[in-house]
Coordinates of C-alpha atoms in Angstrom, one line a residue:
Chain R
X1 CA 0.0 0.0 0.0
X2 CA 1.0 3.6 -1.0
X3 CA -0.4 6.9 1.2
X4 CA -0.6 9.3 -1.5
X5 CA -1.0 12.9 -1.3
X6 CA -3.3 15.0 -3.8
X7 CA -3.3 19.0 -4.8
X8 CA -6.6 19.1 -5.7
X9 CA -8.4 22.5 -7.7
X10 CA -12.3 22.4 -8.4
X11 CA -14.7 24.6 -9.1
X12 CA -17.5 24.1 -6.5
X13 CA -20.2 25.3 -8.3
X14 CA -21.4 22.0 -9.8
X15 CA -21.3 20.3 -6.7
X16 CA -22.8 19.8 -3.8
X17 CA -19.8 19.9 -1.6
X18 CA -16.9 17.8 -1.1
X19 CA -18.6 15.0 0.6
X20 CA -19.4 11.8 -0.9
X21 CA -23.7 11.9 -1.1
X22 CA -25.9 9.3 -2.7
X23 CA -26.9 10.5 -5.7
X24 CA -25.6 13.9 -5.9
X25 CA -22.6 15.1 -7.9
X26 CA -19.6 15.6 -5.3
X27 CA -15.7 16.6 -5.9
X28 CA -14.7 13.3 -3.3
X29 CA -17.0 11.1 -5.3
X30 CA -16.0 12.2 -8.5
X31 CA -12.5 11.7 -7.4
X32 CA -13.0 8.3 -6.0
X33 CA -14.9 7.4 -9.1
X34 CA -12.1 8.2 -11.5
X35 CA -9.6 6.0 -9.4
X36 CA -11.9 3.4 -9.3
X37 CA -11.8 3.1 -13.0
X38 CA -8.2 3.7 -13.3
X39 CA -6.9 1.2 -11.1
X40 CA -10.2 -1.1 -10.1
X41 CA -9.4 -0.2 -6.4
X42 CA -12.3 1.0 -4.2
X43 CA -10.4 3.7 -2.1
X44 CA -11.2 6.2 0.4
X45 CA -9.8 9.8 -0.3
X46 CA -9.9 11.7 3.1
X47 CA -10.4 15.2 1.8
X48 CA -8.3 18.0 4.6
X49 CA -12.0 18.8 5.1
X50 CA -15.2 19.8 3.5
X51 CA -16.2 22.1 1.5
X52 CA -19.9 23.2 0.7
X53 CA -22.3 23.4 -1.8
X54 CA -20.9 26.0 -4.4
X55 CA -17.4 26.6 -2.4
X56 CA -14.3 26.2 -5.0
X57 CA -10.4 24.9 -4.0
X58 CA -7.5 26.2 -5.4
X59 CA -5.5 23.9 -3.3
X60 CA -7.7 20.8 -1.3
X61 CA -5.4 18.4 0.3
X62 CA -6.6 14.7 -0.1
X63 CA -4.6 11.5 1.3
X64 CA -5.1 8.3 0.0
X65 CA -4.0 4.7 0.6
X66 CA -3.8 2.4 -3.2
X67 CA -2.2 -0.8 -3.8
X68 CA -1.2 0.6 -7.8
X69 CA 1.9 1.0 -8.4
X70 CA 1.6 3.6 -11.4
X71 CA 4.3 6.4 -11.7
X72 CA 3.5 9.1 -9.7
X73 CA 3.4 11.2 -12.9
X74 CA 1.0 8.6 -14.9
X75 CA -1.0 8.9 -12.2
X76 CA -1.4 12.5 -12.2
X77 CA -2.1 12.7 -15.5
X78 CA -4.5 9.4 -16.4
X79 CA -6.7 10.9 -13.5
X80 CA -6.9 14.1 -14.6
X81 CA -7.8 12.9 -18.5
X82 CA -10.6 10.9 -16.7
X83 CA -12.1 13.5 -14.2
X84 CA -14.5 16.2 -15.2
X85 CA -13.3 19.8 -16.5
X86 CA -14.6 21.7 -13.2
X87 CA -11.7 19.1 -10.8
X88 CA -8.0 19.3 -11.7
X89 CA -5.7 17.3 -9.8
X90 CA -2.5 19.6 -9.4
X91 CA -0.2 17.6 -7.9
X92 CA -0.1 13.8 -6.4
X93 CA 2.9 13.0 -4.0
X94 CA 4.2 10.2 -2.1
X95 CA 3.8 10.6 1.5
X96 CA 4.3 9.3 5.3
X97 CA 2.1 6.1 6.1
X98 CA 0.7 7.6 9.0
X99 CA 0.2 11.3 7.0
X100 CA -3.4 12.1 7.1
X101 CA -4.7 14.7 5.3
X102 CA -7.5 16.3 7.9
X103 CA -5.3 14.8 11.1
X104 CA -1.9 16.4 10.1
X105 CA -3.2 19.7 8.6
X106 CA -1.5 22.4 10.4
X107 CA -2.7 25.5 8.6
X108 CA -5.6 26.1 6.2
X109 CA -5.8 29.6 4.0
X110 CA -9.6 30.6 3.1
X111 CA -9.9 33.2 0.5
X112 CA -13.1 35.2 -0.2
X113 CA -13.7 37.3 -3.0
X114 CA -17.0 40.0 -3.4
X115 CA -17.6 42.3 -5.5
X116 CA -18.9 45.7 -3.7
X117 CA -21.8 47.8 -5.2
X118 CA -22.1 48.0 -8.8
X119 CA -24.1 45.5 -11.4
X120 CA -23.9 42.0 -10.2
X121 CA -22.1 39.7 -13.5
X122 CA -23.9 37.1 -14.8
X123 CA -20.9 35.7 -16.0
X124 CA -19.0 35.7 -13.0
X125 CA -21.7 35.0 -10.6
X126 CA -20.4 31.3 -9.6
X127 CA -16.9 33.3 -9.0
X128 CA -17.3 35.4 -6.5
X129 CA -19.8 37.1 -3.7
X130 CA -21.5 40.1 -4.0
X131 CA -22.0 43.1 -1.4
X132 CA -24.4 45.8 -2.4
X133 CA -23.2 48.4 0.5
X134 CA -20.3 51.2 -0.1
X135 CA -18.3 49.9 2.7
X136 CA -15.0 51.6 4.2
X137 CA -11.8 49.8 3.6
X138 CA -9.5 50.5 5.7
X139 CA -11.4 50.5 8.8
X140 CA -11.9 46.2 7.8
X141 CA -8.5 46.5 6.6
X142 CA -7.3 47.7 10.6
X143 CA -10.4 45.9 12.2
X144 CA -9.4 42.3 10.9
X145 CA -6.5 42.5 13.1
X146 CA -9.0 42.0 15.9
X147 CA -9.5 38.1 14.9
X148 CA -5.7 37.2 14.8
X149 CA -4.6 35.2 18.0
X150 CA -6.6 32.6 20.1
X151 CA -10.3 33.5 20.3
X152 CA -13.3 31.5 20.9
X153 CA -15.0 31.9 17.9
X154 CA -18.5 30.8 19.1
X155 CA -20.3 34.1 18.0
X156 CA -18.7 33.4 14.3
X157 CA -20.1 30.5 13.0
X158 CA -23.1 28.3 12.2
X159 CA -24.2 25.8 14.9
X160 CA -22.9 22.3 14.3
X161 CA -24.0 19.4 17.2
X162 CA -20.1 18.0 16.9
X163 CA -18.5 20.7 17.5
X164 CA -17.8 21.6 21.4
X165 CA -14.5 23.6 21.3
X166 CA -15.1 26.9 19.7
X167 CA -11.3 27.6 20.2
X168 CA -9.5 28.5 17.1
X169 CA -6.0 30.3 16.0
X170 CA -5.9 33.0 13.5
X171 CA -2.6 33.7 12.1
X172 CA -2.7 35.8 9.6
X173 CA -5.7 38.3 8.0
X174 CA -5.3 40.1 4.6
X175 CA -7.5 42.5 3.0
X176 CA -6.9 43.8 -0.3
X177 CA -8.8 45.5 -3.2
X178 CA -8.4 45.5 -7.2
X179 CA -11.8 48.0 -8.1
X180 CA -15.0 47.1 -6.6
X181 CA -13.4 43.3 -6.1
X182 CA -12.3 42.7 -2.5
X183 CA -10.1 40.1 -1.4
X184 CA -9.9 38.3 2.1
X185 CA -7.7 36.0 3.1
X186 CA -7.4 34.4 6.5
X187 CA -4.9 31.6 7.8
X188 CA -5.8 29.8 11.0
X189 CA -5.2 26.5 12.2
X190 CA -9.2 25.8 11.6
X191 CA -11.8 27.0 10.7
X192 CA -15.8 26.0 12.3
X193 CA -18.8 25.3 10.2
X194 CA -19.4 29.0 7.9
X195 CA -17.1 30.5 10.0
X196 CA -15.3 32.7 7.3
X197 CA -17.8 32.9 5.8
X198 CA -19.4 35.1 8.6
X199 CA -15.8 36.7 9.6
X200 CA -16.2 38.6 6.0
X201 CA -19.6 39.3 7.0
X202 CA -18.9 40.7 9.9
X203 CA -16.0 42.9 8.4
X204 CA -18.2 43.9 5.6
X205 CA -21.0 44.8 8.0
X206 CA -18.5 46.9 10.0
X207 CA -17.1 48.6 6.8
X208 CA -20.7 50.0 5.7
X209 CA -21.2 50.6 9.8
X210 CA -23.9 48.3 10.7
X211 CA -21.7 47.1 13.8
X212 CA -19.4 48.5 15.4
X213 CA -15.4 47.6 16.1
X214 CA -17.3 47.1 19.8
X215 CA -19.5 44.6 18.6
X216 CA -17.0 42.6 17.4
X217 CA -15.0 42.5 20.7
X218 CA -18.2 41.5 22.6
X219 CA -18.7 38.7 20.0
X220 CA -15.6 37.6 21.0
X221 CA -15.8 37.5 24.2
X222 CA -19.6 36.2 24.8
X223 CA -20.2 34.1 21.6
X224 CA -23.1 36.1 21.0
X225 CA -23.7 35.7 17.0
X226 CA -26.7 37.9 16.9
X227 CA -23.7 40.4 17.2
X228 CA -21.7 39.4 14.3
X229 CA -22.6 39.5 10.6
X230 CA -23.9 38.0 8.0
X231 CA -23.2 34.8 6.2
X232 CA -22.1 35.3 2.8
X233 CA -22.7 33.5 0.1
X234 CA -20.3 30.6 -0.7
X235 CA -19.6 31.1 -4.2
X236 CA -17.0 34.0 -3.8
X237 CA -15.7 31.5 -0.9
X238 CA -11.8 29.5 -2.0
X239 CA -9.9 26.9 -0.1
X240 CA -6.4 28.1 -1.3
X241 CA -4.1 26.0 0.7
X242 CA -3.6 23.5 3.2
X243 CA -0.4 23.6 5.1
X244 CA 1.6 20.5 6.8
X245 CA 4.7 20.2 9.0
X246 CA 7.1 19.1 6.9
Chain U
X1 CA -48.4 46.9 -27.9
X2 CA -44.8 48.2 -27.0
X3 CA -41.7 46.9 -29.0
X4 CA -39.0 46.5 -26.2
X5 CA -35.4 45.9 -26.7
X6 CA -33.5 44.3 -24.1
X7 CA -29.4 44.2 -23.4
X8 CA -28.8 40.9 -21.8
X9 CA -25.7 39.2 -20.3
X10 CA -25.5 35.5 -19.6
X11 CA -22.6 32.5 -18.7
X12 CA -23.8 30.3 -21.0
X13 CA -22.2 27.3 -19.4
X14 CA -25.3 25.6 -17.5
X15 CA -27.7 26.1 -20.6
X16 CA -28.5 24.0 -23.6
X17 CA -28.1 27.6 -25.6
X18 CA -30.4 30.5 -26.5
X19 CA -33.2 29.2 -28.2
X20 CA -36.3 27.4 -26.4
X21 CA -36.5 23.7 -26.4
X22 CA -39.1 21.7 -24.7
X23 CA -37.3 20.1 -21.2
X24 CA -33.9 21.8 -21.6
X25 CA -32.5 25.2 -19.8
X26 CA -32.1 27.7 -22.3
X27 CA -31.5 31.4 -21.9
X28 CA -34.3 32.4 -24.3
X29 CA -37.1 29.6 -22.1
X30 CA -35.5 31.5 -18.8
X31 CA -36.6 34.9 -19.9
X32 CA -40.0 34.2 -21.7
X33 CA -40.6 32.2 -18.3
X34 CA -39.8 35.3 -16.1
X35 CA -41.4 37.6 -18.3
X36 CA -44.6 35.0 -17.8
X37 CA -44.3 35.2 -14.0
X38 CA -44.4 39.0 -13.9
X39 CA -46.9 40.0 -16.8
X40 CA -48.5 37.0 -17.5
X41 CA -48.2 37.4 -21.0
X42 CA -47.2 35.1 -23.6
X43 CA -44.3 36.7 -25.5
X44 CA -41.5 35.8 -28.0
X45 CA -38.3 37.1 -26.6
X46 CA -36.4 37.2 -30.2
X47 CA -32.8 37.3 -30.1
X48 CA -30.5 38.8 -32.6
X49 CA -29.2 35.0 -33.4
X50 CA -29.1 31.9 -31.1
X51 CA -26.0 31.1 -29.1
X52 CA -24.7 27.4 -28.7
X53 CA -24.6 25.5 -25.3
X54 CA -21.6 27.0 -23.5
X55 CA -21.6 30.0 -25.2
X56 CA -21.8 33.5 -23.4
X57 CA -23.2 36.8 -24.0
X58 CA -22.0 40.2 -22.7
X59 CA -24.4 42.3 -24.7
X60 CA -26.8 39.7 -26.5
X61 CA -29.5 41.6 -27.6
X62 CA -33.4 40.8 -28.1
X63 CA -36.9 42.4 -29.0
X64 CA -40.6 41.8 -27.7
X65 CA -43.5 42.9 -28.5
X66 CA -45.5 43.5 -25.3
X67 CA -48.8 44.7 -23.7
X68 CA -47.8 45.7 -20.3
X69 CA -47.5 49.2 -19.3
X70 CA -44.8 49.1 -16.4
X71 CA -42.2 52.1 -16.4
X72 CA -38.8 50.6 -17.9
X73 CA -37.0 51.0 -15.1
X74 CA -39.6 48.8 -12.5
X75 CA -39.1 46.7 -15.5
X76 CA -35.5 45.6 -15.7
X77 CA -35.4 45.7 -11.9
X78 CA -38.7 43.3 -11.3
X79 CA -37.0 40.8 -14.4
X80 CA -33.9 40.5 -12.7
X81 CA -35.4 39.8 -9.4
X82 CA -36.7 37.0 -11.3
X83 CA -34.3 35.6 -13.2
X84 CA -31.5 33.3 -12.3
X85 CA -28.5 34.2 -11.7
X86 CA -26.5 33.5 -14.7
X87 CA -28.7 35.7 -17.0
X88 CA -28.7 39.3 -16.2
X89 CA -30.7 42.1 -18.4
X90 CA -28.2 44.5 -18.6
X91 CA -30.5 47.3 -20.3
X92 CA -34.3 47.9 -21.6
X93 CA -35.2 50.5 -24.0
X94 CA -38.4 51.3 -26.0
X95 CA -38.1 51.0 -29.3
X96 CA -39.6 51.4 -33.6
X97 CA -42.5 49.4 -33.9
X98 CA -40.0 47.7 -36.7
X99 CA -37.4 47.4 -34.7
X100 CA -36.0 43.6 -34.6
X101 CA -33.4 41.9 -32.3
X102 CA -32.6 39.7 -35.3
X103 CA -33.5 41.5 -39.2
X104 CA -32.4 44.8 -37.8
X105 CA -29.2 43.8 -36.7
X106 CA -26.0 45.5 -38.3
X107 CA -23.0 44.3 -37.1
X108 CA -22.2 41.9 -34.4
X109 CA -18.7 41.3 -32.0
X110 CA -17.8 38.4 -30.7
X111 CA -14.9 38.1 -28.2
X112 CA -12.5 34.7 -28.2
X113 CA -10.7 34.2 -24.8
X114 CA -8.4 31.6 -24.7
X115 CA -5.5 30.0 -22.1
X116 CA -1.9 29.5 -24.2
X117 CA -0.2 26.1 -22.7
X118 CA 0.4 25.9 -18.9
X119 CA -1.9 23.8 -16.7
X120 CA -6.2 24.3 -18.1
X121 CA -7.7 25.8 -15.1
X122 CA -10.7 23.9 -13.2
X123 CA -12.0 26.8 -11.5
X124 CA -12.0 29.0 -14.9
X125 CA -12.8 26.4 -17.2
X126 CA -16.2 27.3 -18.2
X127 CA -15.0 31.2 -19.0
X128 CA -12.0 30.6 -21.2
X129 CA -11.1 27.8 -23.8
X130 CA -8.0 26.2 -23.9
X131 CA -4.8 25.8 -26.5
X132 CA -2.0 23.4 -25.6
X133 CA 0.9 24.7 -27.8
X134 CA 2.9 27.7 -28.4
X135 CA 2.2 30.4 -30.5
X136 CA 3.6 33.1 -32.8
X137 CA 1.4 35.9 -31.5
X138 CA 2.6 38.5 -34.2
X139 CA 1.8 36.4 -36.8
X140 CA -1.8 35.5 -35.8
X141 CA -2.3 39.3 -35.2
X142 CA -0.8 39.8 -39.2
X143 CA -2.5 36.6 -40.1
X144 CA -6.3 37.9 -38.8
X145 CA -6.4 40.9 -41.4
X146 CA -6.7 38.3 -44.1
X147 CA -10.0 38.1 -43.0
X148 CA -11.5 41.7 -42.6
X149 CA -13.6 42.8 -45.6
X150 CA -16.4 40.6 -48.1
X151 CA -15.2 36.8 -48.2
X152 CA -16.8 33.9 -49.1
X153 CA -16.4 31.8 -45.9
X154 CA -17.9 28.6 -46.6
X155 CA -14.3 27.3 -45.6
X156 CA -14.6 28.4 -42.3
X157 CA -18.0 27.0 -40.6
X158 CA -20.0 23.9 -40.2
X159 CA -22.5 22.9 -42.5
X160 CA -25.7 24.4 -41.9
X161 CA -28.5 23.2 -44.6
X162 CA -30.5 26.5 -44.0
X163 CA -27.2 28.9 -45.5
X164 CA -26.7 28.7 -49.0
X165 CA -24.9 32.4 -49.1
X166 CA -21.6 32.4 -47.4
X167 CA -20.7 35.9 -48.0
X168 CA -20.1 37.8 -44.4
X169 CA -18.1 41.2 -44.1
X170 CA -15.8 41.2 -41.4
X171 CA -15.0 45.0 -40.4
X172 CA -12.4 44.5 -37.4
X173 CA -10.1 41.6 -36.6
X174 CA -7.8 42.4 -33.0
X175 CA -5.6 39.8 -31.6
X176 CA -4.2 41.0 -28.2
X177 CA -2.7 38.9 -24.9
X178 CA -2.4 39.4 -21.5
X179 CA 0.2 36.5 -19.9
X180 CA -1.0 33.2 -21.3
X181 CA -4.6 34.5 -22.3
X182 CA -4.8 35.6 -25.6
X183 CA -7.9 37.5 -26.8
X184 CA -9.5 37.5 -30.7
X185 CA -12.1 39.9 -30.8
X186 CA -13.7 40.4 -34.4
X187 CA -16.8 42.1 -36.1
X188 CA -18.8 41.4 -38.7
X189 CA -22.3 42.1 -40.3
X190 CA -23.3 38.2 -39.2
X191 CA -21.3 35.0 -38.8
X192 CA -22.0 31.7 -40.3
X193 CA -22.2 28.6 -38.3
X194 CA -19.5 27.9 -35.7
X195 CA -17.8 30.7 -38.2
X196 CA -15.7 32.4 -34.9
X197 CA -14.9 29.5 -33.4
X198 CA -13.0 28.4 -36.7
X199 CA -11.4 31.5 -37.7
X200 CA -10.2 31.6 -34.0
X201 CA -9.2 28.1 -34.2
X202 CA -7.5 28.8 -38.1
X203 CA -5.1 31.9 -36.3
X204 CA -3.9 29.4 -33.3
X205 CA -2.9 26.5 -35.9
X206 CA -1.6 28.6 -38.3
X207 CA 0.3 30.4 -35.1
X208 CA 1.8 27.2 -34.5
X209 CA 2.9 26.2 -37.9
X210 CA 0.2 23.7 -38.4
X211 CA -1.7 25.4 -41.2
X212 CA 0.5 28.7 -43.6
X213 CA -0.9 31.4 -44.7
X214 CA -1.1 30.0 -48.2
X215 CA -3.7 27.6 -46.7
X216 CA -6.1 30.4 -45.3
X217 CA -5.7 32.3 -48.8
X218 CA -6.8 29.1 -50.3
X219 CA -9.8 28.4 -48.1
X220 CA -11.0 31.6 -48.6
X221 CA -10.5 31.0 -52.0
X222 CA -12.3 28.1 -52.8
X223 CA -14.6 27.3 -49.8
X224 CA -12.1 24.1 -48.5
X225 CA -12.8 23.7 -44.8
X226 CA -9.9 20.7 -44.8
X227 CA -7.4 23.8 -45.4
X228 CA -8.9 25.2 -41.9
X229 CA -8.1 25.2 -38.3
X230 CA -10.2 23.7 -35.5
X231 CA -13.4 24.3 -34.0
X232 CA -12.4 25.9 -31.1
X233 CA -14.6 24.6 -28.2
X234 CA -18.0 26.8 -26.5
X235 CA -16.8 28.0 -23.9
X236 CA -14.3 30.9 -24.7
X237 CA -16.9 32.6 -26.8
X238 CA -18.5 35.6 -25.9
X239 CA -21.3 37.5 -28.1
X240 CA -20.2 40.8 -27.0
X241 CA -22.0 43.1 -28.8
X242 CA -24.9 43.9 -31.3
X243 CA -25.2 47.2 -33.6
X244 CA -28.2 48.7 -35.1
X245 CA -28.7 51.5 -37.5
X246 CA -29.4 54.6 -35.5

C-alpha cells in the first residue's frame, strides 16, 4: 500500500460539496470514481475537510491509501484525462504512512472574493460574492487584526452538534482591493462550520457601519452571534491552501 | 403593444443555448418564463441569433412585443429579481415598432478568450477555452487581417443546410494577450455557423505552424474547410455586442 497525497483545484459550483452523497454530484465522489476506473481499487480519499455546496479549491489536500503501483506522474495525469473539467488534480505525492490529510493539517488559507456595489455579472456570478453596500476599507483592513490570536469563535459560525470547542488560532488576516473586487484572506489553524464565511460578513457589515469595532470585541468574548454578521454567500468562498509540518 | 429591446448578459455554461426547447434550460425559455411570471403574458423574446450551449453573452441583444405598461426601469429591476443568476438584463429601452433583435441587426462582436499552454484551469474552465501549444502571437495578429472585408467563408464553418450564401463582411479583426490568455475579438455584419470559433481556431494553428498562410488564402479562396483550423470549443466565446442603425 501507497499513502498518497493529492493537490486538488475544483470549481464548486457544480457540486454539492466535497462529501461523498448518494446520488448527488460531489468533488470526493467524483475523485473516488475516476480512481476506481483507473486502477479497479475501491479507495477512500480523506479530503483536509469539506467544503460546501458552491465553495471552489485552489489547493484541497486529499490522502489516499492504493495498492497501484503507477508512476506518480501517470498517475497525475491518467486521473486528470478521466475526471470532469470543473476538478483538476495539481499535484499527487508520495507521503508518510501515518500522513493524514484532515489529522496532520496544520494550517488552512480561506480566501473570499466579493464584488462591492455595482451590477452584479452574470458571467461571474459562480466566482465570486457580491455586497451591495459602499463599505470603508481601511477601517476592515485595521479591524481584521482583531481576529488574529486565540479566540473562541462561538459568535462566528453556524451551529454544528459535533462541534464543542469553539477555540481556534488566527494567524494571519489580509484585506486587499483591485476596483470594486475585494479580497480576504485568512490563515488559521481551523476553521468552524461558515465561520469565514461570517468573519467577512462581519468585516463587511463593520465597513458599511452596521456594527461597530465594539460589537466585534463583545462577539468575541460572549459568543453572541446575533452580534456578528452575515453569512455570505459561498460562491465568492476558495480553499487556497492547506499547510503541513514538513 | 410596445416593441422593447433588451441588453442581456449570460454564462452560457449551465444552458442548452439561446433558443427554447421543450425540457432543456435555455436562456431564451429562462426569460419568456420570467417575463410569464411578472406579466402573465405570452411573449417571444427574439434574439439577434441563437448562441450554442456553452456559449456566453456580454451584450446579447433581443426584442418583444408587449402589452404591459410598467415604467422601464420597474421593468428591468422586477425581471432581474426573477431571473437566475446567470442571466442578467443588462439594459431595456423602447423602441420602432419595426425594430428587430434579429432583421435589424448591423453588425455583431464576438470576443474569443483563450488560455496559451500551462496547466487548463478547473476553477476558470467554463470562461476561457483552452490551446495546448505555443504560439507566434505577431503572426496570428498579421495573419487575422486576411479576414476583414467581403469573403466567401464557406471554408470556415460547419454545414448548416439553411445557408446557401456564405458571404459575411468582417470590419475589425484584434488579436491582443495578457500573460497566457490571448484574446480575438472580431466584427462582422453576421457570422456563419461555428464561423468564430473556426477562424479563431485557423489563427492558433496557423500560429503554431500547423496550417501557412497560403492555406487560409486558399480556403477563402475556394470554400475548403480541410485547409482550416479547428473548432475551437463553446466556452471561450462571448457575443459581445450587437449594432443597429441609428
Amino acid at each position: 500500500m501507497r499513502n498518497l497525497k493529492l493537490t486538488i483545484e475544483y470549481n464548486g459550483s457544480q457540486f454539492f460539496g466535497w462529501q461523498k452523497q448518494n446520488g448527488k454530484r460531489t468533488v470526493q465522489g467524483e475523485l473516488e470514481s475516476a480512481i476506481f476506473a483507473l486502477t479497479k481499487e475501491k479507495v477512500i480519499v480523506e479530503g483536509s475537510g469539506r467544503t460546501d455546496r458552491g465553495v471552489h479549491a485552489l489547493g484541497q489536500v486529499a490522502s489516499l491509501k492504493i495498492e497501484n503501483k503507477m508512476p506518480i506522474k501517470n498517475f497525475k495525469t491518467a486521473l486528470n484525462n478521466l475526471l470532469p473539467h470543473d476538478v483538476k488534480i495539481k499535484k499527487v505525492e508520495k507521503c508518510e504512512d501515518d500522513f493524514h490529510a484532515r489529522f496532520s493539517a496544520k494550517k488552512k488559507t480561506y480566501c473570499y472574493v466579493v464584488q462591492i456595489g455595482g451590477e452584479e455579472s452574470a458571467i461571474k456570478h459562480a466566482l465570486m460574492g457580491f455586497y451591495s453596500y459602499d463599505v470603508d476599507f481601511e477601517k476592515m483592513r485595521e479591524l481584521s487584526k482583531l481576529f488574529i490570536g486565540k479566540h473562541n469563535f462561538k459568535g462566528f459560525c453556524s451551529s454544528d452538534t459535533n462541534v464543542t470547542n469553539f477555540e481556534r488560532e488566527i494567524f494571519d488576516f489580509k484585506v486587499s482591493k483591485h476596483g470594486k473586487v475585494y479580497k480576504f484572506e485568512v490563515t488559521g489553524n481551523g476553521f468552524l462550520y461558515n465561520m469565514v464565511r461570517i468573519l467577512v460578513g462581519t468585516l463587511l457589515d463593520c465597513g458599511r457601519g452596521k456594527i461597530s469595532e465594539e460589537d466585534i470585541r463583545t462577539a468575541l468574548k460572549t459568543g453572541d452571534r446575533s452580534l456578528s454578521g452575515k453569512t455570505m454567500e459561498p460562491n465568492g468562498l476558495y480553499l487556497k491552501k492547506v499547510e503541513y509540518a514538513k
